[in-house]
Amino acid sequence: MALLQTVDLKRYFGETRAVDNVNLSIEEGEFVSLVGPNGAGKTSLINVISARLTPESGKIIIKGEDITRLSVTQRVRAGIARSFQLVNVFDDLTTFDNVALAIFSREGKTAHLGTLAHLDHAVANEADAVLKQFGLAAKRGDNARDLSQGERKLLDVALAYALKPKLLFLDEPTSGVSTRDKGQIMDTIASVVRGEGITAVIVEHDMDVVFKYSDRIVVMAQGAILAQGTPDEIRKNEQVAMVLLGSSGPDAFTRKD
Amino acid sequence: MDTLVIQTLNSIFYAAVLFLIAAGLSLIYGVMRIVNLAHGTFYALGAYVSAWAVGTAFGLGASGSGNLVLAGQLLLLPLGAIAVAAVGAVIEPTLLRPLYRRPEEYVLLITFGMLMILEDAMKFLFGGTPLSAGSIMDSMGSIRIGSLLYPSYNLVVIGVGIMAAIGLWWFIYRTRFGIILRATSQDRRMASALGLNVGRVYVQAFAIGCFMAGLGGAVVVPAQAAVLGMGVDALILAFVVIVIGGLGSLEGALVGALIVGFVRTAGIQFFAEIELAVLYLIAAAVLLVRPTGLFGKA
Amino acid sequence: MPAARTGPSVPVVLAVAVPVIVAFAVLPRVVDLYQTELLIYGLTFAIAALGFNLLLGYTGLLSFGHSAYFGMGAYTVAFIVRDLHVQSMELCILAGVLSTFVIAALFGYVCVRHTRIFFGILTLALSQVLWSLAFKFFWVTGGTDGIRVARTGITLLGGLIDFKGSGSYQKFVYAYYYYVLALFAISAALMWVIVHSPFGKALQAIRDNEIRAGFVGIRVRRYRWIAFVISGCFTGLAGVLWVPLNGLTTPDILYWPFSGEIVFMTVLGGFRTFTGPIVGAIAFNYLKVYAVASSQYWQMVLGCVLVVLVMVLPTGIVGTLARLGGKLRRG
Ligand SMILES: Nc1ncnc2c1ncn2[C@@H]1O[C@H](COP(=O)(O)OP(=O)(O)O)[C@@H](O)[C@H]1O
Ligand SMILES: [Mg+2]
């Protein structure tokens, strides 16, 4: 049984078909890249699956269970976590507290109001471990607002990761970051996600990166799934090349932006 | 039957005054996203200034000395509104403008500070005793409705309310300045990118809003003396009006004022003890079901 | 290896808090009766402001209706003392906090459906429902005259201390001072634990970014509601303690400008710090008392202070001192 299955998922904005009849299936342990030109509906699809948006129609199924009507927090509990294309962290909390909060939440401890958060050593140790994995250990005491853009993107991912989700969606984790830092961020994410066999769906524009890390690539255009397959299959698909890069010909995939 | 007519007129009279106050409050919120806690106090200031102007110019015992005196008194009434508009035009650039970049809590707090200052300024300027322009009301006499008498002046207030509603509507929807005002209220940054002088629009909008509050005070003072604390009371009712009608909506202020006017009259008649409570509960219920009010847009 | 420091050290906090409480305990021996009385007022308002700031400073919700909870606590005491002849202050506290809990749960349930200015207006409208009832049902509430609560009818510590007979006023002030000080210390400690608990962190996360808070699994509305109720209960306790001291409760403490004063206190001290509301409440009380004593235009004095505060010192007394301290240390 697939971990995630969407059935005829639809979400329109007026005339715009942001998500148009999407039937997406994700297997456990897969690392899937979601690609497509800007405006293809990648973010909208993630929004609908994570309950940021409600679908017009269709179903979202996790391990056979229909979660279409569940709220954001209920879906988090069902195992869906996500990061955001535009950084979305807790600016006035420290880097450490950001991650610790996610762990507290996962453990159902945020309802505790009679214990001191910083005396929970199990959570503190885990938070520090996560920060280390994401290369943020040196910044643990800084407020999130004082981090660099690249560090903020990583923290955004770390928040989602710390929830230990069944299914992790990462929406353009390297957008808005200098090309130099891009590679490092992707390596960090890939090593964490691959290292632990987390099922992940990542939106990424850099096709080198996509081909390098993905088990499977899903191509979206105008709200619909245009093609999907292994990196090799997608590399050979000319229709995909046309859509992704206009019509720049056979060497389309080697272009850098 | 006659009482019904009188009660209806009372409701509309009350609604007219409330509309003047609430429309100003709503205009300021609509354009500047400021909830002005001093707005009721502006209304009180208008009442004081008008009563003072009428009283100073004509003395207190001037009632019944002919139509000329009455005309003069009526002409002096709007002075309150003009004075309040002037105060607003000074306050916006000095006290409010430096705070627009800060969280909205600060703007709210500063209007609370303005309220405290203005309340005492009125006490200082006009003393603690009520100030009335009742001579106007007396010299205008009453009209007969069936077997009952109704003060003619109240009809003037109703007339002013109707004219203000029409005038404001024309101003906002039919003039160039109105277009600028609406553009600014929709998107401040866009407006300034288009070359509109947002600073000037803000000071004008604030002054007009203040003018409306002052006008409310000016027209009410021949019927009800100006007293300390009247503004603090009025503010909450104006809130109820714009919450029901929709923050920032002119039509909403009108409908809200009518609803509050009628509910209040009915309340005084049938459920005096909970009349105010009912109004606040209506406001809370509307906010709950339709946060943007009956006419507000998101 | 022990985890590196991530929060305030409890011994250090105690090392600061205990001497402060001890200093407060010694104060009545140094200052006169009247000053002692003023301090009691200051401490009660401090409890109210601490409660209020759980919403403003930690959850990011500006309530303009906290007069409701202060007043609910106060009127509950007045009712049970008058009608049920309750004498024990502990029973008053229990009843007052309980009734505030109910009303805060009810109002809060409605109010947390909104944020920002809508939240402010809702809290204000609902608080004014209570005010208008207290104002209009004069045969129950005494209307604008309010209800008297004689301190001679009150006993502390389950009847151990009463205030009948001669010299009782002095006795009352001193005994009550320590009573309120103890409750203040307990309240402050409780609140300190709450804001440093995982729940407190969750509130701060909601304040910073409510959308993301939902996406890490925090039930935003539910948590706001809980914070609202806790906040109301603290303010209600303050109202309870205020009544015997004031000897009278009137609708003024339910009227919306009193909510404004609670906001004022908190911002005066600084709402982004834990101690800000405490310092602000005590300072505000002095400010108001001296302004009232020295001028009939005390409101204008307070208004000017507020305007200057917002324009020049938006971080309040504690925030400003902390910044100055930081500058000095850095040289
Ligand atoms: N909140 C919204 N309101 C209106 N249109 C939207 C909204 N969000 C997305 N869209 C539209 O939906 C389409 C898909 O957008 P999006 O999901 O952000 O694409 P992608 O993430 O692939 O770049 C775009 O045409 C976009 O303009
Ligand atoms: Mg996108």
PDB file of C-alpha atoms and ligand atoms in Angstrom, chain A residues 42-43 85 171-172, ligand 2:
ATOM      1  CA  LYS A  42       3.915  22.443  -6.861  1.00  0.00           C
ATOM      2  CA  THR A  43       3.446  24.636  -3.798  1.00  0.00           C
ATOM      3  CA  GLN A  85       9.273  28.053   0.106  1.00  0.00           C
ATOM      4  CA  ASP A 171       9.310  23.229  -0.772  1.00  0.00           C
ATOM      5  CA  GLU A 172      12.348  24.730  -2.515  1.00  0.00           C
TER       6      GLU A 172
HETATM    7 MG    MG D   2       6.252  27.194  -5.304  1.00  0.00          MG
END
